[in-house]
Structures are given as C-alpha cells and as structure tokens.
Coordinates of C-alpha atoms and ligand atoms in Angstrom, one line a residue:
T1 CA 9.3 -32.4 16.9
F2 CA 6.5 -30.2 15.7
S3 CA 6.8 -26.5 16.5
P4 CA 3.8 -24.4 15.6
M5 CA 4.4 -21.2 13.7
T6 CA 3.5 -17.9 15.2
L7 CA 2.4 -14.9 13.2
F8 CA 2.6 -11.4 14.8
P9 CA 2.2 -7.9 13.4
V10 CA 4.9 -5.6 14.8
P11 CA 3.5 -2.0 14.5
A12 CA 5.7 0.6 12.8
F13 CA 5.2 4.3 12.0
S14 CA 1.6 5.5 12.5
D15 CA -0.3 2.6 10.8
N16 CA 2.2 0.0 9.3
Y17 CA 2.5 -3.5 10.4
I18 CA 5.8 -5.5 9.9
W19 CA 4.5 -9.1 9.9
V20 CA 6.8 -11.6 11.6
L21 CA 6.4 -15.3 11.1
H22 CA 8.5 -17.6 13.3
D23 CA 9.0 -21.1 14.6
G24 CA 10.3 -20.2 18.0
Q25 CA 13.8 -19.8 16.8
R26 CA 14.0 -18.5 13.2
A27 CA 11.9 -15.7 11.9
L28 CA 10.9 -14.1 8.7
A29 CA 9.9 -10.4 8.5
V30 CA 7.8 -8.8 5.8
D31 CA 8.2 -5.2 4.5
P32 CA 10.4 -3.8 7.3
G33 CA 10.0 0.0 6.7
E34 CA 12.1 0.5 9.9
A35 CA 14.5 -1.7 11.8
T36 CA 14.4 -0.7 15.5
G37 CA 11.0 -1.9 16.5
V38 CA 11.2 -5.2 14.7
S39 CA 14.7 -5.9 15.8
S40 CA 13.9 -5.3 19.5
W41 CA 10.8 -7.4 19.2
L42 CA 12.9 -10.3 17.7
T43 CA 15.5 -9.9 20.5
Q44 CA 12.8 -9.9 23.2
H45 CA 11.5 -13.2 21.8
G46 CA 14.9 -14.8 21.3
L47 CA 14.5 -15.1 17.6
S48 CA 17.1 -14.9 14.8
L49 CA 16.0 -13.2 11.6
D50 CA 16.4 -15.6 8.8
T51 CA 14.6 -14.0 5.8
I52 CA 13.2 -10.6 4.8
L53 CA 10.5 -10.5 2.2
I54 CA 9.6 -7.3 0.4
T55 CA 6.5 -6.7 -1.6
H56 CA 7.2 -3.3 -3.3
H57 CA 9.6 -0.4 -3.3
H58 CA 7.9 2.2 -1.1
A59 CA 10.1 3.5 1.7
D60 CA 7.6 2.5 4.4
H61 CA 8.2 -1.1 3.3
T62 CA 12.0 -1.1 2.6
G63 CA 13.5 1.6 4.9
G64 CA 14.7 -0.9 7.6
V65 CA 16.1 -3.5 5.2
D66 CA 19.8 -2.4 5.1
A67 CA 20.0 -2.1 8.9
L68 CA 18.4 -5.5 9.5
R69 CA 20.5 -7.2 6.8
E70 CA 23.6 -5.8 8.3
A71 CA 22.7 -6.6 11.9
T72 CA 21.4 -10.2 11.3
G73 CA 22.8 -11.4 8.0
A74 CA 19.2 -12.2 7.0
R75 CA 18.8 -12.9 3.3
V76 CA 16.5 -10.5 1.5
I77 CA 13.9 -11.5 -1.2
G78 CA 12.0 -8.9 -3.2
P79 CA 10.4 -8.0 -6.5
A80 CA 12.3 -8.5 -9.7
F81 CA 11.4 -5.2 -11.4
E82 CA 11.5 -2.5 -8.7
R83 CA 14.3 -0.4 -7.2
M84 CA 15.4 -2.3 -4.2
P85 CA 18.0 -2.1 -1.4
E86 CA 20.7 -4.4 -2.8
P87 CA 21.9 -7.1 -2.4
L88 CA 18.8 -9.2 -2.6
Q89 CA 17.3 -12.2 -4.4
R90 CA 14.8 -11.0 -7.0
V91 CA 11.6 -13.0 -7.7
S92 CA 8.5 -12.6 -9.8
G93 CA 5.1 -14.2 -10.5
G94 CA 5.2 -17.9 -11.1
G95 CA 8.4 -18.3 -9.0
H96 CA 8.7 -19.6 -5.5
I97 CA 10.9 -19.4 -2.5
E98 CA 11.6 -21.5 0.6
A99 CA 11.7 -20.0 4.0
L100 CA 11.4 -21.5 7.5
G101 CA 10.7 -24.8 5.8
L102 CA 7.7 -23.3 4.0
R103 CA 7.3 -23.0 0.2
F104 CA 5.9 -19.6 -0.8
E105 CA 4.5 -18.9 -4.3
V106 CA 5.2 -15.5 -5.7
L107 CA 2.3 -13.7 -7.3
D108 CA 2.6 -10.6 -9.6
V109 CA 0.0 -8.1 -8.3
P110 CA 0.7 -4.8 -10.2
G111 CA -1.5 -1.7 -9.6
H112 CA -0.3 0.0 -6.4
T113 CA 3.2 -0.2 -7.9
A114 CA 4.2 -1.6 -11.3
G115 CA 6.3 -4.5 -10.0
H116 CA 4.4 -5.2 -6.7
I117 CA 4.5 -8.9 -5.7
A118 CA 2.7 -11.0 -3.0
F119 CA 3.8 -14.2 -1.2
F120 CA 1.3 -17.1 -0.7
T121 CA 2.0 -20.3 1.2
P122 CA -0.8 -23.0 1.2
D123 CA -0.2 -24.6 4.6
V124 CA 1.1 -23.0 7.8
D125 CA -0.2 -25.3 10.5
G126 CA -3.1 -26.2 8.3
Q127 CA -4.0 -22.7 7.0
P128 CA -2.9 -20.8 3.9
L129 CA -1.2 -17.5 4.5
L130 CA -0.8 -14.4 2.2
F131 CA 1.5 -11.4 2.5
C132 CA 0.0 -8.9 0.2
G133 CA 1.7 -5.6 0.9
D134 CA -0.3 -2.6 -0.2
T135 CA -2.4 -4.5 -2.8
L136 CA -5.3 -5.7 -0.6
F137 CA -6.3 -4.0 2.6
S138 CA -9.1 -5.2 4.9
A139 CA -12.3 -3.6 3.3
G140 CA -10.1 -1.7 0.8
C141 CA -7.2 -1.8 -1.6
G142 CA -4.0 0.2 -2.4
R143 CA -4.0 3.4 -4.3
L144 CA -3.1 3.2 -8.0
F145 CA 0.2 5.0 -8.0
E146 CA 1.8 3.1 -10.9
G147 CA -1.0 1.0 -12.4
T148 CA -4.3 1.0 -14.2
P149 CA -7.7 0.1 -12.7
A150 CA -7.7 -3.0 -15.0
Q151 CA -4.3 -4.2 -13.6
M152 CA -5.4 -3.7 -10.0
L153 CA -8.7 -5.4 -10.6
D154 CA -6.8 -8.4 -12.1
S155 CA -4.5 -8.5 -9.1
L156 CA -7.3 -8.4 -6.6
T157 CA -9.3 -11.0 -8.6
Q158 CA -6.2 -13.3 -8.4
L159 CA -6.0 -12.8 -4.6
A160 CA -9.8 -13.4 -4.3
S161 CA -9.4 -16.7 -5.9
L162 CA -7.1 -18.0 -3.1
P163 CA -8.7 -20.4 -0.5
H164 CA -11.4 -18.7 1.7
N165 CA -9.5 -19.6 4.9
T166 CA -6.3 -17.9 3.7
R167 CA -5.0 -15.5 6.4
V168 CA -4.5 -12.1 4.8
C169 CA -1.6 -10.1 6.2
C170 CA -2.0 -6.5 5.0
T171 CA 0.6 -3.9 5.7
H172 CA -1.5 -1.1 7.0
E173 CA -4.1 -0.6 9.8
Y174 CA -6.5 1.2 7.5
T175 CA -9.5 -0.9 8.3
L176 CA -11.8 1.5 10.1
A177 CA -11.5 4.2 7.5
N178 CA -12.0 1.6 4.8
L179 CA -15.1 0.3 6.6
R180 CA -16.6 3.8 6.7
F181 CA -16.2 3.9 2.9
A182 CA -17.5 0.4 2.4
L183 CA -20.6 1.2 4.5
A184 CA -21.2 4.3 2.2
V185 CA -21.1 1.9 -0.8
E186 CA -23.1 -0.9 0.7
P187 CA -25.1 0.2 3.7
G188 CA -27.4 -2.8 3.4
N189 CA -24.6 -5.4 3.7
A190 CA -25.3 -7.1 7.0
A191 CA -21.9 -8.9 7.2
L192 CA -20.2 -5.5 6.6
V193 CA -22.2 -3.8 9.4
D194 CA -21.5 -6.7 11.7
H195 CA -17.7 -6.6 11.0
A196 CA -17.5 -2.8 11.3
G197 CA -18.8 -3.2 14.9
H198 CA -16.3 -5.9 15.7
C199 CA -13.4 -3.8 14.3
Q200 CA -14.5 -0.7 16.2
Q201 CA -14.2 -2.7 19.5
L202 CA -10.8 -4.1 18.5
R203 CA -9.4 -0.6 17.8
E204 CA -10.9 0.8 21.1
R205 CA -8.7 -1.8 22.8
N206 CA -5.8 -0.9 20.5
L207 CA -5.8 -4.4 18.9
P208 CA -5.1 -5.1 15.3
T209 CA -8.0 -5.8 12.9
L210 CA -5.7 -8.1 11.0
P211 CA -5.0 -10.7 9.7
S212 CA -8.2 -10.8 7.7
S213 CA -9.2 -13.8 5.5
I214 CA -10.1 -14.0 1.8
G215 CA -13.6 -15.4 2.7
L216 CA -14.3 -12.3 4.9
E217 CA -12.9 -9.9 2.4
K218 CA -15.2 -11.3 -0.3
Q219 CA -18.1 -10.5 2.0
I220 CA -17.1 -7.0 3.1
N221 CA -14.6 -5.5 0.7
P222 CA -16.3 -3.3 -2.0
F223 CA -13.2 -3.6 -4.3
L224 CA -13.7 -7.4 -4.4
R225 CA -17.5 -6.9 -4.9
C226 CA -17.6 -4.9 -8.1
R227 CA -19.8 -7.6 -9.7
E228 CA -22.5 -7.2 -7.0
P229 CA -25.5 -5.2 -8.3
A230 CA -25.7 -3.1 -5.2
V231 CA -22.0 -2.1 -5.5
A232 CA -22.4 -1.3 -9.2
Q233 CA -25.5 0.8 -8.5
A234 CA -23.7 2.8 -5.8
A235 CA -20.8 3.4 -8.2
R236 CA -23.2 4.8 -10.8
G237 CA -24.8 6.9 -8.0
H238 CA -21.4 8.5 -7.4
D239 CA -20.5 8.8 -11.1
P240 CA -23.2 8.4 -13.7
A241 CA -20.6 7.7 -16.4
T242 CA -19.9 4.3 -14.8
T243 CA -20.7 1.5 -17.2
S244 CA -21.8 -2.0 -16.5
E245 CA -18.2 -3.2 -17.0
T246 CA -16.7 -4.5 -13.8
V247 CA -13.5 -2.5 -14.4
S248 CA -15.5 0.7 -14.8
V249 CA -17.2 0.0 -11.4
F250 CA -13.9 -0.7 -9.9
A251 CA -12.3 2.5 -11.3
T252 CA -15.2 4.6 -10.0
L253 CA -15.0 3.0 -6.5
R254 CA -11.2 3.7 -6.4
E255 CA -11.7 7.4 -7.4
W256 CA -14.6 7.8 -5.0
K257 CA -12.5 6.4 -2.2
N258 CA -9.7 8.9 -3.0
V259 CA -12.0 11.8 -2.3
F260 CA -14.2 10.2 0.4
K261 CA -14.1 12.0 3.8
Ligands
ZN1 ZN1 3.0 1.3 -0.7
FE2 FE1 2.6 1.2 2.5

C-alpha cells in the first residue's frame, strides 16, 4: 500500500529547524542540534527514528546526535571530511544513500564549512527534495567560515541547477532578515516584494517560511542572482571595486550582508 511521506520542521534553539521526513512509521531527521524536542515530537507521532543525516560539523547541527543514536539505535550518515560524533557512515559528493526507501544523492557544497554536504532525492511523492544545511537559505546563503567566495558560488550554482520544483529544506528561519537585505539589493524585483509580504504574514502567525523551492530562490535570492545586471549594479554601488566577474559580485554581496543592519 502507498503511504505518503510527511515533511515537518521541528523547531530547535532560537531559529533552527530539524527537518523530519517520515512514512507514518519510520522517520529520518536532519541536523539534530538537540535531541529533546525532536525525540518528543517523534514519540507524539508514534514514529521510530531510522536515520540521522548530518550536513556539517557545527554544534547546532550535531549536538543531539549522540543522545538520539543511543535512545533509538538510528544509523547516522554524515560528511566524510569533517569532525563528527562517531560512529557514523561517512559520505561525500557523488555518493548516494538509501533511507525510507528513497535514494539520496550526496552533493559536495563547500563554503560555509570545508566539508559541507547536501542530500538530494528526485522523487518524494512526485517532488524532488533537498536538505542543504547552512549552504542555501531562503533569500540568503550561509556565511563563509571555511571557504572562499568561489567555492560557495560553485556550491550554490550546483544547487540552483536542481529542478525548479525541488523543495528546499534550509536549517534556519533567517528568511525575514534575508529578505530585508535582498530588498536593499533589488528593490525593483516584484517577485521579491511579493514574497516578502507573504513571509511577513507567515511569521506573524509563527509559521515557518520553509520549505522554499529552487524556482522561487532563483527569483528572489540575490546570492543566486549575481549574473543579473541589477544585482551586479547594486554590488558595485556598495563596493566600487566590484568587477564584472560573477564571483566578485558574489563576494561583495556576502561581505555587504555581513555588515547589513
Ligand atoms: Zn552552520
Ligand atoms: Fe547552523
């Protein structure tokens, strides 16, 4: 019998989401920075934790792994080249894993951290799905803690090439702050203005602005729009040393966002 998959963002800390995907019985959880919230959510819904996916080494993505592994026996899958809570299965770009009967491709997306990975599966009840950690946020992207602008731009370009209807599961509810910056970059982007109004309403009702989609992000996310003349011009307005190279536009946007209030 066919059982549809359910996707739910369990909130953690002040602005993290621990994404849970389940088939009504078995669940996978992504980047559990803490265990208590997600484990009581799973219990409430009568789910057993089958698999934990980890995108990168930061504590707000890994802090709950040991407790969840111990309590549930879930297997843990994470990046090949980062410090991780052992034991786990280590994977890297070009590899794939199976979980809940789904095949996930592993993508290397360095930039936020050096060994950051993402998980993509092409068909969850007819729609592709992406767990991208802190690489791509709605209307934004992760900070460059361990990577260069060129690496992050490559990683984001790889994600932008996924199908338009891919559901994008980002790990932080940063959307409103990102949209304020995006509007400073592209005040004339009608899709952006429209989406900002929509997200404002969602947050007033305390609802998540996620998942996003690749198609939407290509319309509203300045970090995916560095080739747009208006975005390049805004970057030059912030830093006249910005060249016509896409990576220079990207680097300026990332630095501008770091100081944007
Ligand atoms: Zn992080
Ligand atoms: Fe994070």
